[in-house]
Coordinates of C-alpha atoms and ligand atoms in Angstrom, one line a residue:
M234 CA 86.0 88.1 145.1
R235 CA 86.7 90.3 142.2
E236 CA 85.8 89.3 139.4
S237 CA 88.6 89.8 136.0
I238 CA 86.7 91.3 133.1
I239 CA 89.5 91.2 130.7
R240 CA 91.9 88.4 130.8
I241 CA 95.6 88.9 129.0
R242 CA 97.4 85.5 128.3
D243 CA 100.9 85.4 126.7
V244 CA 100.6 88.2 124.8
K245 CA 103.0 89.0 122.4
K246 CA 102.9 92.2 119.6
I247 CA 105.7 92.2 117.4
Y248 CA 106.5 94.5 114.4
Q249 CA 108.5 93.4 111.5
M250 CA 110.6 96.7 110.5
G251 CA 112.8 95.3 107.5
K252 CA 114.9 93.0 109.4
E253 CA 114.4 94.0 112.6
E254 CA 111.7 92.3 115.0
I255 CA 110.3 95.1 117.3
R256 CA 109.0 93.5 120.4
A257 CA 106.6 95.7 121.6
I258 CA 104.4 93.5 123.9
D259 CA 107.3 90.3 124.6
G260 CA 105.0 87.9 126.7
I261 CA 102.2 89.4 129.1
S262 CA 99.8 88.0 130.8
M263 CA 97.8 89.7 133.4
N264 CA 94.1 90.4 134.9
I265 CA 91.8 93.4 134.8
Y266 CA 89.1 93.6 137.5
Q267 CA 85.5 94.7 136.8
G268 CA 85.6 98.0 138.6
E269 CA 89.0 98.8 139.2
I270 CA 90.8 101.9 138.3
C271 CA 94.2 100.1 136.4
C272 CA 97.2 102.2 135.2
L273 CA 99.4 101.1 133.2
L274 CA 102.9 102.9 133.9
G275 CA 106.0 103.3 131.8
K276 CA 108.6 105.2 130.5
S277 CA 108.1 106.1 126.6
G278 CA 108.6 103.1 124.3
S279 CA 108.1 100.6 127.3
G280 CA 104.7 99.1 125.4
K281 CA 101.6 101.0 126.8
S282 CA 99.6 102.2 124.1
T283 CA 100.4 99.4 122.0
L284 CA 99.2 96.8 124.9
L285 CA 96.0 99.3 125.7
N286 CA 95.2 99.1 121.6
L287 CA 95.2 95.2 121.8
I288 CA 93.3 94.8 125.2
A289 CA 90.8 97.4 123.3
G290 CA 90.5 95.5 120.0
L291 CA 92.3 98.4 117.9
E292 CA 95.0 96.1 117.0
K293 CA 95.7 92.3 117.4
P294 CA 98.4 90.3 118.8
T295 CA 101.0 88.5 117.1
E296 CA 100.3 85.8 119.4
G297 CA 98.4 85.1 122.9
K298 CA 94.6 85.3 124.1
I299 CA 92.8 88.4 125.1
I300 CA 89.2 87.7 126.5
F301 CA 87.0 90.5 127.5
H302 CA 84.4 88.3 129.4
K303 CA 84.1 85.6 127.6
K304 CA 85.2 86.9 124.3
Y305 CA 88.2 85.8 122.5
I306 CA 89.3 90.0 120.8
E307 CA 91.8 87.9 118.8
R308 CA 89.5 85.8 116.9
M309 CA 87.1 88.7 116.0
D310 CA 86.8 90.1 112.5
E311 CA 86.4 93.8 111.7
D312 CA 83.0 94.2 112.1
Q313 CA 82.7 92.1 115.3
L314 CA 85.1 94.6 116.4
A315 CA 83.7 97.6 115.6
D316 CA 80.8 96.4 117.2
F317 CA 82.4 95.2 120.0
R318 CA 84.1 98.8 120.7
R319 CA 80.8 100.4 120.0
K320 CA 79.0 98.3 122.6
Y321 CA 81.6 98.2 125.7
V322 CA 84.5 100.3 125.1
G323 CA 84.6 104.2 126.2
F324 CA 88.6 106.2 124.9
V325 CA 89.8 108.9 126.1
F326 CA 93.2 110.2 123.5
Q327 CA 95.4 112.8 124.0
S328 CA 94.6 114.3 121.7
Y329 CA 90.7 114.4 122.1
N330 CA 90.0 112.7 118.9
L331 CA 87.0 115.4 118.4
L332 CA 85.5 115.8 115.0
P333 CA 86.3 119.6 114.0
T334 CA 83.2 120.2 112.2
L335 CA 80.5 118.9 115.2
T336 CA 79.5 120.5 118.0
A337 CA 80.8 119.7 121.6
L338 CA 76.9 118.3 122.1
E339 CA 77.0 116.9 118.3
N340 CA 80.4 115.1 118.8
V341 CA 78.9 113.3 122.7
T342 CA 75.9 112.2 121.3
L343 CA 77.6 110.2 118.4
P344 CA 78.5 107.2 120.4
L345 CA 74.7 107.2 121.0
I346 CA 73.8 107.4 117.1
F347 CA 75.8 104.5 116.7
R348 CA 73.4 102.5 119.0
G349 CA 70.7 103.9 117.7
I350 CA 68.8 105.3 120.2
P351 CA 66.3 107.7 119.0
K352 CA 67.1 112.0 118.5
Q353 CA 65.9 113.1 121.8
E354 CA 66.9 110.5 124.5
R355 CA 70.3 111.5 122.6
T356 CA 70.0 115.1 123.2
E357 CA 69.3 114.3 126.7
K358 CA 71.8 112.2 127.7
A359 CA 74.7 113.8 125.9
M360 CA 73.4 117.0 127.6
E361 CA 73.3 115.3 131.2
M362 CA 76.7 114.4 130.1
L363 CA 78.1 117.6 129.3
R364 CA 76.5 119.1 132.6
A365 CA 78.4 116.1 134.5
V366 CA 81.5 117.6 133.1
G367 CA 80.8 120.9 133.3
L368 CA 80.2 122.3 130.1
E369 CA 76.5 122.6 129.8
D370 CA 77.3 126.6 128.7
R371 CA 79.6 125.4 125.4
A372 CA 77.1 122.4 124.4
N373 CA 76.9 124.2 120.7
H374 CA 80.7 125.4 120.7
K375 CA 82.9 123.3 118.4
P376 CA 86.8 122.2 119.2
Y377 CA 88.8 124.7 118.0
E378 CA 86.1 127.5 119.8
M379 CA 87.2 125.3 123.1
S380 CA 90.4 125.1 125.5
G381 CA 92.5 121.8 125.5
G382 CA 91.0 121.2 129.3
Q383 CA 87.7 122.4 127.4
Q384 CA 87.8 119.8 124.5
Q385 CA 89.2 117.0 126.8
R386 CA 85.8 117.3 129.0
V387 CA 84.1 116.7 125.6
S388 CA 86.0 113.7 124.8
I389 CA 85.6 112.3 128.2
A390 CA 81.5 113.1 128.2
R391 CA 81.8 111.2 125.3
A392 CA 83.8 108.0 126.1
F393 CA 81.3 107.6 129.3
V394 CA 77.8 108.6 127.3
N395 CA 77.1 105.3 126.5
E396 CA 78.2 103.8 129.9
P397 CA 80.7 101.2 128.5
P398 CA 81.6 98.5 131.2
V399 CA 85.2 99.7 130.4
V400 CA 86.5 102.7 129.8
F401 CA 90.2 103.0 128.2
A402 CA 92.6 106.3 128.6
D403 CA 95.9 106.8 126.9
E404 CA 97.9 109.6 128.3
P405 CA 94.8 111.7 128.8
T406 CA 96.1 115.0 130.3
G407 CA 99.2 114.6 128.0
N408 CA 98.3 118.0 126.6
L409 CA 97.5 120.1 129.9
D410 CA 98.9 122.2 132.3
T411 CA 98.4 120.6 135.8
K412 CA 96.0 122.5 137.5
T413 CA 93.7 120.9 134.5
T414 CA 95.4 117.7 134.6
Y415 CA 94.2 117.2 138.1
E416 CA 90.6 118.5 137.4
M417 CA 90.7 115.5 134.7
M418 CA 92.1 112.9 136.9
D419 CA 89.4 113.8 139.3
L420 CA 86.7 113.8 136.5
I421 CA 87.4 110.5 134.9
T422 CA 88.0 108.5 138.1
G423 CA 84.8 110.3 139.6
L424 CA 82.8 109.1 136.6
A425 CA 84.4 105.4 136.6
K426 CA 83.8 104.7 140.4
K427 CA 80.2 106.4 140.2
Y428 CA 79.2 104.3 137.3
H429 CA 81.3 101.1 138.3
Q430 CA 83.4 101.2 135.7
T431 CA 86.7 99.4 134.7
L432 CA 88.9 102.0 134.0
V433 CA 92.4 101.4 132.1
I434 CA 94.7 104.4 131.9
V435 CA 97.9 104.7 130.5
T436 CA 100.3 107.2 132.0
H437 CA 104.7 107.9 132.5
D438 CA 103.5 110.7 135.4
L439 CA 103.7 108.3 138.7
E440 CA 101.6 111.0 140.2
L441 CA 99.2 110.2 138.1
A442 CA 99.4 106.4 139.1
E443 CA 98.3 107.8 142.6
Y444 CA 95.0 107.5 141.4
A445 CA 95.1 104.1 140.7
D446 CA 93.7 101.0 142.5
R447 CA 96.5 99.0 140.8
I448 CA 99.3 100.0 138.7
V449 CA 101.3 98.0 136.5
V450 CA 104.9 99.0 135.2
L451 CA 105.7 97.8 131.9
Q452 CA 109.4 98.4 131.1
D453 CA 110.5 96.8 127.6
G454 CA 107.1 94.9 126.7
R455 CA 107.1 93.3 129.9
I456 CA 105.6 93.3 133.4
E457 CA 108.2 94.9 135.4
K458 CA 105.9 95.0 138.7
I459 CA 102.2 95.1 139.8
E460 CA 101.8 97.1 142.6
R461 CA 98.4 97.2 144.8
R462 CA 96.8 100.5 145.9
K463 CA 94.1 99.5 147.9
R464 CA 93.7 95.9 149.6
E465 CA 90.7 94.4 148.2
E466 CA 89.9 90.2 148.7
E467 CA 90.7 88.9 145.7
V468 CA 90.9 85.6 143.7
D469 CA 93.4 85.2 141.2
E470 CA 92.3 82.8 138.7
N471 CA 94.7 81.5 136.5
A472 CA 93.5 80.5 133.2
Ligands
ADP229 P1 104.8 103.9 124.9 O1 103.3 104.1 124.7 O2 104.7 102.9 126.1 O3 105.3 104.8 124.5 P2 104.2 102.1 122.6 O4 103.8 100.8 122.7 O5 103.8 102.9 121.2 O6 105.3 102.4 123.6 O7 105.4 101.3 121.7 C1 106.4 100.5 121.9 C2 107.5 100.0 121.3 O8 106.8 99.5 120.1 C3 108.3 101.3 121.0 O9 109.3 100.9 120.6 C4 107.4 101.8 119.5 O10 109.0 102.5 118.4 C5 107.4 100.4 119.0 N1 106.4 100.9 117.9 C6 105.0 100.9 118.5 N2 103.8 101.0 117.2 C7 104.9 100.5 115.9 C8 104.0 100.1 114.9 N3 103.5 100.3 114.3 N4 105.7 99.5 114.0 C9 106.8 99.5 114.2 N5 106.9 99.6 116.1 C10 106.3 100.0 116.7
MG230 MG1 101.9 105.7 124.0

């Protein structure tokens, strides 16, 4: 039996633009299971990023519930959300979002500082992570001294260094060439599988969805279909 780590129930996100209502997420219910690689696939504007941001607690739903383990994300205030993200969540963004004035090592160390881990241990863990992404020889480089692929490796190291139960990636290879894209996908999915983490990855590219255990196809803020790539015994608990 597979356990769900995140339950999404009747979620809507409606933006009011003057008189127009934009139904970015228009009634979505689904589960995300412990240890799976779940891909949110859809065309530009289908609501992928919005859904990811809602699940990650970066935005609040207009309606509905998002339950992470037993925590109701939509009921948390800003402090609780920040704490939640630090403890449970790692992010990989299309634009890397590294701090430009910090070195690769310092960028990877950041999440550990927020968790109050002592300096020596932080540096060791961050170096170990840089090694895992093949960048130990770039530890003292700043972002502008690295290629796009290298910067994304640093951001992957930063997302995983805390060993969060869930890693979210929004079009993580959107700015990379084809060869680097597959290297990054191998790296992200390999790390997630190795540490039994749950990975939620957003893409518009059907080929990248091949990496997923489950593909959730979004269209106009709704689920068009869910495709299971690998068969596993599971129980779908509907709340
Ligand atoms: P995707 O990531 O699939 O390209 P998004 O989730 O970014 O799609 O956007 C879904 C829809 O919601 C789009 O029509 C977009 O224009 C709209 N949208 C997203 N964010 C906002 C916002 N902050 N204000 C108004 N509309 C938004
Ligand atoms: Mg998007």
